[in-house]
Amino acid sequence: FTTAMLLYVVVLLCSLLQTRANVPGVPDSTFINLLQAYGKEDVKQKNLEDLRQLVAIQSVSADPSRQHEVLRAADWLSQRMQSAGLQNVQVINTTGPQPIVYGEFMHSDGKGPEGKWPTVLIYGHYDVQPEDPVDSWTHPPFEMTYDEAENYIYGRGVDDDKGGLLQALHAFEILKGGQLGALPNIRFLFEGQEEVMSADLRQFLQTHKDLLLPTDLVLSADGRQTAENEGGIVLAMRGVVGMEVEVVTANADVHSGRFGGSIPNAAVALANVVSQLHESTGAVAVPGFYEGVKELSDEEKKDVVAFEFNEAAERAELGIKAWRGEEPYDTIERRWHRPTLEVVGMHGGFTGEGMKTIVPHKASAKISCRLVPGQAPDDVFEKVAAYIKKVAPRYATVHVKRMGGSADPWTSPRDNLGNRLASAVIQQVTSKPPKFVRDGATIPALAEFQSVLGLQATPFGWGLAENIHAPNERLKSAMWHKGHAAWSLMLSKLGEMAQESEPTARSATSKKAKIESEEL
């Protein structure tokens, strides 16, 4: 990394040092000492080298041909976690091909003096999305690149989620010595199949409850902030269910001159089905699709207004002519609170270069539904499949099958312990109180932690979700460094809670959970 980046880091750290919005239980001196520690040349270079090495591993969980890369990433992580000082580090097989990497830091026998230390489970994922289309990348996807003109770090996973989980791991490492702040009990759980909907995570959690409990809260390194200088507390994320629709009208493709106009066309039949998936208002036409979906509360409407979404700027950035969605809801209401049905891919007939004059006998479409509280993946799949078969032309044979995994929608009380602590830390790092937001995307693990382990989770990622799942994934250098500071402050706060609390971790946590928000 160039001198330009090092100078940028110095300027950034100096700006953070000017902040004086204290995190309760973490004095200003701790914040200053943490920033100074991260500003040391050897620490900066070591942390960036970790990111470079991990990004170079092509851990694409959706690609069976790169399964060895997924295993290589798990092995790299386990070794790095051991060198950071974690205990009981394990690479644990799941019922699928991608393992879980686990490590922990426990005071004494795991309970600490008088059993008072709170325990946090830190979640992240080391698998990444495919890099396709490769030609659209301006930098090699699996080489971490710093663009000094833009102050961006590029590479697949720099944000989602290799950069995120490393920030948390580095925070533990820098605090482990004890001179910069106390640590709580910590469990790290890094999975390798989040990008394929965490299909085997539920069974893993059910099987390994003794390893993961007792725990007081979950912090997710997978997530984002709302802007470079403004944070957000994510209160909900949508669930998802995917499917593939195949329409068959004959035994084989035939000559469009000899047979055209006299036999069914599978591509046309599929287009007919797709055209009936939505009403003219943008609402999903599937009967019963909205069963269980609630209207926005007054508090939720206030959160939408407070978000101050710049529609004109995003419209220009995306290059769209107009917004399109379910009426009468606005753009943010649609993304945060309403379910969707999207056609994410279609195929039929000859799609190569040039022309092939045939009548296609088979066509297919891939559909993804994002779900909100009150909906369940199995129920939505059954309703959509039944509707598609009902509206398909009588001359077509239709098959609908599940595809791409599924996940339940997830919500979190705005006043839970993790959200309260995150709110205080975000204000420390950004100098502004965070906004309460929702996210239309999906992190399957959050709902699983809640349903299987009974644990509330707080997304605490420090990227801006720029080009994740797309070419040129990138992370602002400022967010890389702010993320380190924020994770260190969060862990320090949890460690300080033990020194201020009652004799047991459970009673300490419940007592702190009752703190009124204005005290933070």
Coordinates of C-alpha atoms in Angstrom, one line a residue:
F1 CA 0.0 0.0 0.0
T2 CA 1.3 3.4 -1.0
T3 CA 2.3 6.4 1.0
A4 CA -0.9 8.1 -0.1
M5 CA -3.0 5.6 1.8
L6 CA -0.9 5.8 4.9
L7 CA -1.3 9.6 4.9
Y8 CA -5.0 9.1 4.4
V9 CA -5.2 6.8 7.4
V10 CA -3.4 9.3 9.6
V11 CA -5.9 12.0 8.6
L12 CA -8.8 9.7 9.3
L13 CA -7.5 8.7 12.7
C14 CA -7.0 12.3 13.6
S15 CA -10.5 13.1 12.7
L16 CA -11.8 10.3 14.8
L17 CA -9.7 11.5 17.8
Q18 CA -11.7 14.7 17.7
T19 CA -14.9 12.9 18.6
R20 CA -16.1 13.2 22.2
A21 CA -19.4 11.4 22.3
N22 CA -18.5 8.9 25.0
V23 CA -19.6 5.3 25.0
P24 CA -20.9 4.6 28.5
G25 CA -18.4 2.5 30.4
V26 CA -15.7 3.2 27.8
P27 CA -13.8 6.4 28.7
D28 CA -12.4 8.7 26.0
S29 CA -8.9 7.7 26.9
T30 CA -9.7 4.1 25.8
F31 CA -11.0 5.3 22.4
I32 CA -7.9 7.4 21.9
N33 CA -5.6 4.6 22.9
L34 CA -7.4 2.2 20.5
L35 CA -7.0 4.6 17.6
Q36 CA -3.4 5.1 18.3
A37 CA -2.8 1.3 18.5
Y38 CA -4.5 0.8 15.1
G39 CA -2.4 3.7 13.7
K40 CA 0.9 1.9 14.3
E41 CA 2.5 1.0 11.0
D42 CA 3.0 -2.7 11.8
V43 CA -0.6 -3.1 12.9
K44 CA -2.0 -1.5 9.8
Q45 CA 0.2 -3.5 7.5
K46 CA -0.6 -6.8 9.3
N47 CA -4.3 -6.2 9.1
L48 CA -4.2 -5.3 5.4
E49 CA -2.1 -8.3 4.7
D50 CA -4.7 -10.5 6.3
L51 CA -7.4 -9.0 4.0
R52 CA -5.1 -9.5 1.0
Q53 CA -4.5 -13.1 1.7
L54 CA -8.1 -14.0 2.5
V55 CA -9.5 -12.2 -0.6
A56 CA -7.0 -14.1 -2.7
I57 CA -8.8 -17.4 -1.8
Q58 CA -11.6 -18.0 -4.2
S59 CA -14.1 -19.3 -1.7
V60 CA -17.2 -19.3 -3.9
S61 CA -19.6 -21.5 -2.2
A62 CA -22.0 -21.7 -5.2
D63 CA -19.3 -23.3 -7.4
P64 CA -18.7 -27.0 -6.8
S65 CA -15.4 -26.8 -8.8
R66 CA -14.0 -24.4 -6.1
Q67 CA -14.9 -26.4 -3.1
H68 CA -11.2 -26.9 -2.4
E69 CA -10.9 -23.1 -2.2
V70 CA -13.8 -22.9 0.4
L71 CA -11.9 -25.5 2.5
R72 CA -8.6 -23.5 2.0
A73 CA -10.3 -20.4 3.4
A74 CA -11.6 -22.3 6.4
D75 CA -8.1 -23.6 7.1
W76 CA -6.6 -20.1 6.7
L77 CA -9.1 -18.7 9.1
S78 CA -8.6 -21.4 11.7
Q79 CA -4.8 -20.8 11.7
R80 CA -5.3 -17.0 11.9
M81 CA -7.7 -17.4 14.8
Q82 CA -5.2 -19.5 16.7
S83 CA -2.4 -17.0 16.1
A84 CA -4.7 -14.3 17.4
G85 CA -5.0 -16.1 20.7
L86 CA -8.4 -17.8 20.5
Q87 CA -9.0 -21.0 22.3
N88 CA -10.7 -24.2 21.1
V89 CA -10.4 -23.3 17.5
Q90 CA -12.1 -25.9 15.3
V91 CA -13.1 -26.5 11.6
I92 CA -16.4 -28.3 12.1
N93 CA -18.0 -30.2 9.3
T94 CA -21.7 -29.5 8.5
T95 CA -24.1 -31.7 6.7
G96 CA -23.1 -29.8 3.5
P97 CA -19.7 -29.3 1.9
Q98 CA -18.9 -26.0 3.6
P99 CA -17.6 -26.2 7.2
I100 CA -18.0 -23.9 10.2
V101 CA -14.9 -22.3 11.7
Y102 CA -15.3 -21.8 15.4
G103 CA -13.1 -20.3 18.1
E104 CA -13.6 -18.8 21.6
F105 CA -12.1 -16.7 24.3
M106 CA -13.4 -17.6 27.8
H107 CA -12.4 -16.2 31.1
S108 CA -11.2 -18.9 33.5
D109 CA -13.6 -21.9 33.2
G110 CA -15.8 -20.0 30.6
K111 CA -17.6 -18.1 33.3
G112 CA -14.9 -15.8 34.7
P113 CA -14.7 -14.6 38.3
E114 CA -18.0 -15.5 39.9
G115 CA -19.4 -16.2 36.4
K116 CA -20.0 -12.6 35.7
W117 CA -18.6 -12.1 32.3
P118 CA -21.2 -11.5 29.5
T119 CA -20.8 -13.8 26.4
V120 CA -21.1 -12.6 22.9
L121 CA -21.3 -14.7 19.7
I122 CA -19.7 -13.0 16.7
Y123 CA -21.0 -14.2 13.4
G124 CA -19.5 -13.8 9.9
H125 CA -19.1 -15.7 6.7
Y126 CA -16.0 -16.5 4.7
D127 CA -17.7 -17.6 1.4
V128 CA -18.2 -15.1 -1.4
Q129 CA -20.3 -14.6 -4.5
P130 CA -19.1 -15.6 -8.0
E131 CA -17.1 -12.9 -9.8
D132 CA -19.2 -13.1 -13.0
P133 CA -19.1 -11.3 -15.3
V134 CA -15.3 -11.1 -15.1
D135 CA -15.0 -8.7 -18.0
S136 CA -16.9 -6.0 -16.0
W137 CA -14.2 -5.8 -13.3
T138 CA -11.8 -2.9 -13.4
H139 CA -9.5 -4.7 -10.9
P140 CA -8.8 -8.4 -10.6
P141 CA -11.6 -9.8 -8.4
F142 CA -9.4 -12.0 -6.2
E143 CA -6.6 -9.5 -5.8
M144 CA -7.1 -6.9 -3.1
T145 CA -6.4 -3.5 -4.8
Y146 CA -6.2 -0.1 -3.3
D147 CA -7.2 2.8 -5.5
E148 CA -5.5 5.8 -3.9
A149 CA -7.4 8.3 -6.1
E150 CA -10.7 7.0 -4.8
N151 CA -9.6 5.8 -1.3
Y152 CA -11.3 2.5 -2.0
I153 CA -10.2 -1.1 -1.5
Y154 CA -11.4 -3.4 -4.3
G155 CA -11.8 -7.2 -4.4
R156 CA -14.4 -9.9 -4.0
G157 CA -15.2 -10.1 -0.3
V158 CA -13.5 -6.9 0.9
D159 CA -17.0 -5.9 2.2
D160 CA -19.1 -9.0 2.1
D161 CA -17.9 -10.5 4.4
K162 CA -14.2 -11.2 4.6
G163 CA -13.4 -7.6 5.5
G164 CA -16.2 -7.6 8.1
L165 CA -15.2 -10.7 10.0
L166 CA -11.5 -9.6 10.0
Q167 CA -12.4 -6.3 11.6
A168 CA -14.0 -8.3 14.5
L169 CA -11.1 -10.7 14.7
H170 CA -8.5 -7.9 14.7
A171 CA -10.5 -6.1 17.4
F172 CA -10.2 -9.1 19.7
E173 CA -6.5 -9.4 18.9
I174 CA -5.7 -5.9 19.8
L175 CA -7.7 -6.0 23.1
K176 CA -6.4 -9.4 24.2
G177 CA -3.4 -8.0 25.9
G178 CA -5.6 -6.2 28.4
Q179 CA -3.9 -2.9 28.3
L180 CA -6.5 -1.3 26.0
G181 CA -9.7 -2.5 27.6
A182 CA -11.4 -5.6 29.0
L183 CA -12.8 -8.4 26.9
P184 CA -16.1 -10.3 27.4
N185 CA -16.4 -14.0 26.8
I186 CA -16.4 -14.4 23.0
R187 CA -17.5 -17.1 20.6
F188 CA -16.6 -16.7 16.9
L189 CA -18.7 -18.6 14.4
F190 CA -17.7 -18.1 10.7
E191 CA -19.7 -20.1 8.2
G192 CA -18.9 -21.0 4.5
Q193 CA -22.4 -21.1 2.9
E194 CA -24.1 -17.8 3.6
E195 CA -24.1 -16.9 -0.1
V196 CA -26.1 -20.1 -0.8
M197 CA -28.6 -19.4 2.0
S198 CA -27.0 -21.3 4.9
A199 CA -28.8 -24.5 4.1
D200 CA -27.0 -26.5 6.8
L201 CA -26.7 -23.9 9.5
R202 CA -30.0 -24.8 11.3
Q203 CA -28.9 -28.4 11.8
F204 CA -25.5 -27.3 12.9
L205 CA -26.9 -25.0 15.6
Q206 CA -29.3 -27.7 16.8
T207 CA -26.4 -30.2 17.0
H208 CA -24.0 -27.9 18.8
K209 CA -26.1 -26.1 21.3
D210 CA -23.7 -27.2 24.1
L211 CA -20.8 -25.5 22.3
L212 CA -22.7 -22.3 21.6
L213 CA -24.7 -21.7 24.8
P214 CA -24.9 -20.0 27.2
T215 CA -24.6 -16.8 25.2
D216 CA -26.1 -13.4 25.9
L217 CA -26.2 -11.8 22.4
V218 CA -25.1 -12.1 18.8
L219 CA -23.2 -9.5 16.8
S220 CA -23.1 -10.0 13.1
A221 CA -20.0 -8.9 11.2
D222 CA -22.2 -9.2 8.1
G223 CA -24.1 -6.0 7.6
R224 CA -23.6 -2.4 6.6
Q225 CA -23.9 1.2 7.7
T226 CA -26.2 3.7 6.0
A227 CA -23.4 6.2 4.9
E228 CA -19.8 6.9 5.5
N229 CA -20.5 9.4 8.3
E230 CA -23.9 8.0 9.4
G231 CA -24.7 4.7 11.1
G232 CA -27.8 2.6 11.2
I233 CA -29.3 0.0 13.5
V234 CA -30.9 -2.7 11.3
L235 CA -34.2 -3.9 12.9
A236 CA -35.3 -6.3 10.3
M237 CA -34.3 -8.2 7.1
R238 CA -36.4 -10.0 4.6
G239 CA -36.5 -13.7 4.2
V240 CA -36.3 -15.5 0.8
V241 CA -37.5 -18.4 -1.2
G242 CA -36.5 -19.2 -4.8
M243 CA -37.9 -21.5 -7.5
E244 CA -37.5 -22.4 -11.1
V245 CA -40.4 -22.6 -13.5
E246 CA -40.0 -24.9 -16.6
V247 CA -42.5 -24.8 -19.5
V248 CA -42.6 -27.6 -22.0
T249 CA -44.7 -27.6 -25.2
A250 CA -43.2 -30.3 -27.4
N251 CA -40.5 -33.1 -27.5
A252 CA -37.9 -30.9 -29.3
D253 CA -37.3 -27.6 -31.0
V254 CA -38.6 -27.5 -34.6
H255 CA -38.1 -25.4 -37.8
S256 CA -39.9 -22.1 -37.4
G257 CA -40.7 -22.0 -41.2
R258 CA -42.2 -25.5 -41.5
F259 CA -44.0 -25.5 -38.1
G260 CA -44.2 -21.8 -37.0
G261 CA -47.7 -20.5 -36.4
S262 CA -49.2 -24.0 -36.0
I263 CA -47.7 -25.4 -32.8
P264 CA -47.2 -23.9 -29.3
N265 CA -44.1 -21.8 -28.6
A266 CA -42.6 -22.5 -25.1
A267 CA -41.0 -19.0 -24.9
V268 CA -44.3 -17.4 -25.6
A269 CA -46.1 -19.6 -23.1
L270 CA -43.5 -18.7 -20.4
A271 CA -43.9 -15.0 -21.2
N272 CA -47.7 -15.4 -20.8
V273 CA -47.2 -16.9 -17.4
V274 CA -44.7 -14.2 -16.3
S275 CA -47.0 -11.4 -17.5
Q276 CA -49.6 -12.6 -15.0
L277 CA -47.5 -12.6 -11.9
H278 CA -48.2 -8.9 -11.1
E279 CA -51.2 -6.7 -11.1
S280 CA -51.2 -3.4 -12.9
T281 CA -50.6 -1.7 -9.5
G282 CA -47.4 -3.6 -9.1
A283 CA -48.8 -5.9 -6.4
V284 CA -48.1 -9.6 -6.6
A285 CA -51.1 -11.4 -8.2
V286 CA -50.7 -14.7 -6.4
P287 CA -53.8 -15.4 -4.3
G288 CA -52.9 -15.3 -0.6
F289 CA -49.4 -14.0 -1.2
Y290 CA -49.9 -11.1 1.3
E291 CA -51.6 -13.2 4.0
G292 CA -50.0 -12.4 7.4
V293 CA -48.3 -9.2 6.1
K294 CA -49.0 -6.2 8.4
E295 CA -49.2 -2.6 7.5
L296 CA -46.6 -0.2 8.8
S297 CA -47.0 1.1 12.3
D298 CA -46.7 4.8 13.0
E299 CA -43.2 4.3 14.5
E300 CA -42.1 2.4 11.4
K301 CA -43.4 5.2 9.2
K302 CA -41.4 7.7 11.2
D303 CA -38.3 5.6 10.6
V304 CA -38.9 5.7 6.9
V305 CA -39.2 9.5 6.9
A306 CA -36.1 9.9 9.1
F307 CA -34.1 7.9 6.6
E308 CA -34.2 10.8 4.2
F309 CA -33.8 8.7 1.1
N310 CA -32.6 10.7 -2.0
E311 CA -34.7 9.2 -4.7
A312 CA -33.4 11.5 -7.5
A313 CA -29.7 10.6 -6.7
E314 CA -30.3 6.9 -6.7
R315 CA -32.4 7.0 -9.8
A316 CA -29.6 8.8 -11.7
E317 CA -27.0 6.4 -10.3
L318 CA -29.0 3.3 -11.4
G319 CA -30.0 4.8 -14.8
I320 CA -33.7 4.0 -14.5
K321 CA -36.5 5.9 -16.2
A322 CA -39.0 5.5 -13.3
W323 CA -39.6 3.6 -10.1
R324 CA -41.7 0.5 -10.3
G325 CA -43.3 -1.4 -7.4
E326 CA -46.4 -2.1 -5.3
E327 CA -48.7 0.9 -5.0
P328 CA -49.3 3.0 -2.9
Y329 CA -46.1 2.4 -1.0
D330 CA -43.0 4.6 -1.6
T331 CA -39.6 3.2 -2.5
I332 CA -38.2 2.6 1.1
E333 CA -41.5 1.2 2.3
R334 CA -41.4 -1.3 -0.5
R335 CA -37.8 -2.3 0.3
W336 CA -38.2 -2.5 4.1
H337 CA -41.7 -3.7 4.7
R338 CA -43.2 -5.3 1.6
P339 CA -42.7 -8.7 0.1
T340 CA -41.6 -9.1 -3.5
L341 CA -41.7 -11.6 -6.4
E342 CA -38.9 -11.0 -8.9
V343 CA -38.1 -12.8 -12.1
V344 CA -34.3 -13.1 -11.8
G345 CA -33.6 -15.0 -15.0
M346 CA -35.2 -16.4 -18.2
H347 CA -34.1 -18.8 -20.9
G348 CA -35.8 -20.2 -23.9
G349 CA -34.8 -21.1 -27.5
F350 CA -31.6 -20.0 -29.1
T351 CA -29.8 -17.2 -27.1
G352 CA -26.3 -17.3 -28.8
E353 CA -25.0 -14.8 -31.3
G354 CA -26.8 -14.6 -34.6
M355 CA -30.2 -16.2 -35.5
K356 CA -31.4 -19.7 -35.3
T357 CA -34.9 -20.1 -36.7
I358 CA -36.6 -22.5 -34.4
V359 CA -39.7 -22.8 -32.3
P360 CA -38.5 -23.6 -28.8
H361 CA -40.1 -26.5 -27.0
K362 CA -38.8 -25.6 -23.6
A363 CA -38.3 -22.4 -21.6
S364 CA -37.6 -21.6 -18.0
A365 CA -37.6 -18.7 -15.5
K366 CA -36.0 -18.3 -12.1
I367 CA -38.0 -16.5 -9.5
S368 CA -37.0 -15.1 -6.1
C369 CA -39.5 -14.0 -3.5
R370 CA -38.3 -11.8 -0.6
L371 CA -40.5 -12.3 2.5
V372 CA -41.5 -10.1 5.4
P373 CA -42.7 -11.0 8.9
G374 CA -45.9 -13.0 8.7
Q375 CA -44.8 -15.0 5.7
A376 CA -43.0 -18.4 5.6
P377 CA -40.9 -19.8 2.7
D378 CA -42.8 -23.1 2.4
D379 CA -46.2 -21.5 2.3
V380 CA -45.2 -18.8 -0.3
F381 CA -43.6 -21.4 -2.5
E382 CA -46.8 -23.6 -2.5
K383 CA -49.0 -20.6 -3.3
V384 CA -46.8 -19.3 -6.1
A385 CA -46.4 -22.8 -7.7
A386 CA -50.1 -23.4 -7.6
Y387 CA -50.9 -20.1 -9.2
I388 CA -48.3 -20.6 -12.0
K389 CA -49.8 -24.0 -12.9
K390 CA -53.3 -22.5 -12.8
V391 CA -52.6 -19.6 -15.2
A392 CA -50.3 -21.5 -17.6
P393 CA -51.7 -22.1 -21.1
R394 CA -53.5 -25.5 -21.4
Y395 CA -51.1 -26.6 -24.1
A396 CA -48.1 -26.3 -21.8
T397 CA -46.7 -28.7 -19.2
V398 CA -45.4 -26.8 -16.3
H399 CA -42.9 -27.9 -13.6
V400 CA -42.1 -25.7 -10.6
K401 CA -39.2 -26.7 -8.2
R402 CA -37.5 -25.1 -5.3
M403 CA -34.1 -23.5 -6.0
G404 CA -31.5 -21.4 -4.3
G405 CA -32.3 -22.1 -0.7
S406 CA -34.6 -20.3 1.6
A407 CA -34.6 -18.2 4.8
D408 CA -37.2 -16.9 7.2
P409 CA -37.6 -13.1 7.7
W410 CA -35.9 -11.7 10.7
T411 CA -36.8 -8.9 13.1
S412 CA -35.2 -7.5 16.3
P413 CA -36.6 -5.3 19.1
R414 CA -35.1 -1.9 18.8
D415 CA -34.3 -1.8 22.5
N416 CA -32.4 -5.1 22.8
L417 CA -29.0 -5.0 24.5
G418 CA -27.0 -5.3 21.3
N419 CA -28.9 -2.5 19.6
R420 CA -28.4 -0.2 22.6
L421 CA -24.7 -0.8 22.7
A422 CA -24.4 -0.5 18.9
S423 CA -26.2 2.8 19.0
A424 CA -23.8 4.2 21.5
V425 CA -20.7 2.9 19.6
I426 CA -22.0 4.3 16.3
Q427 CA -22.5 7.7 17.8
Q428 CA -18.9 7.5 19.2
V429 CA -17.4 6.7 15.8
T430 CA -19.6 8.9 13.5
S431 CA -20.4 11.8 15.9
K432 CA -24.1 11.3 15.0
P433 CA -26.9 9.2 16.6
P434 CA -27.8 6.2 14.3
K435 CA -31.0 5.8 12.4
F436 CA -33.3 2.8 12.8
V437 CA -33.5 1.1 9.5
R438 CA -34.6 -2.1 7.8
D439 CA -32.8 -4.0 5.0
G440 CA -34.5 -5.7 2.1
A441 CA -31.7 -8.2 1.8
T442 CA -31.3 -11.5 3.7
I443 CA -28.9 -12.9 6.2
P444 CA -30.3 -16.3 7.0
A445 CA -28.3 -16.9 10.1
L446 CA -30.0 -14.1 12.1
A447 CA -33.4 -15.8 12.1
E448 CA -31.7 -19.2 12.8
F449 CA -30.0 -17.8 15.9
Q450 CA -33.3 -16.5 17.1
S451 CA -35.4 -19.6 16.4
V452 CA -32.9 -22.3 17.4
L453 CA -30.8 -20.7 20.1
G454 CA -33.2 -18.1 21.3
L455 CA -30.7 -15.3 20.8
Q456 CA -31.2 -11.7 19.6
A457 CA -28.8 -10.5 17.0
T458 CA -27.5 -7.1 16.0
P459 CA -26.0 -6.6 12.6
F460 CA -22.7 -4.6 13.1
G461 CA -21.1 -4.6 9.7
W462 CA -19.0 -1.6 8.7
G463 CA -19.2 -1.6 4.9
L464 CA -21.5 0.4 2.7
A465 CA -22.6 -2.6 0.5
E466 CA -21.1 -1.1 -2.6
N467 CA -21.2 -3.5 -5.5
I468 CA -21.5 -6.5 -3.3
H469 CA -22.8 -9.5 -5.4
A470 CA -21.6 -7.5 -8.5
P471 CA -18.4 -6.6 -10.3
N472 CA -16.1 -4.2 -8.6
E473 CA -17.1 -4.9 -5.0
R474 CA -15.4 -2.2 -2.9
L475 CA -14.9 -0.9 0.6
K476 CA -14.1 2.7 1.5
S477 CA -10.8 2.9 3.3
A478 CA -12.5 5.0 5.9
M479 CA -15.0 2.3 6.7
W480 CA -12.2 -0.4 7.0
H481 CA -10.6 1.7 9.7
K482 CA -13.9 2.9 11.4
G483 CA -14.9 -0.8 11.5
H484 CA -11.8 -1.7 13.5
A485 CA -12.4 1.1 16.0
A486 CA -16.1 0.3 16.3
W487 CA -15.6 -3.4 17.0
S488 CA -12.9 -2.6 19.6
L489 CA -15.2 -0.2 21.3
M490 CA -18.1 -2.7 21.3
L491 CA -16.0 -5.4 22.8
S492 CA -14.5 -3.0 25.4
K493 CA -18.0 -2.0 26.4
L494 CA -19.1 -5.6 26.9
G495 CA -15.9 -6.2 28.9
E496 CA -16.5 -3.2 31.1
M497 CA -20.1 -4.4 31.8
A498 CA -18.6 -7.3 33.7
Q499 CA -16.6 -5.1 35.9
E500 CA -19.7 -2.9 36.7
S501 CA -22.3 -5.7 37.0
E502 CA -23.9 -8.1 39.4
P503 CA -22.3 -11.5 40.1
T504 CA -23.7 -13.5 37.2
A505 CA -23.5 -12.9 33.4
R506 CA -27.2 -13.6 33.0
S507 CA -28.2 -11.2 35.7
A508 CA -25.6 -8.6 34.5
T509 CA -27.0 -8.8 31.1
S510 CA -30.6 -8.5 32.1
K511 CA -29.8 -5.6 34.3
K512 CA -28.0 -3.8 31.5
A513 CA -30.8 -4.6 29.1
K514 CA -33.1 -2.5 31.2
I515 CA -31.1 0.7 30.8
E516 CA -33.2 3.4 29.3
S517 CA -32.2 4.5 25.8
E518 CA -31.6 8.1 26.9
E519 CA -28.9 6.9 29.3
L520 CA -26.9 5.7 26.3

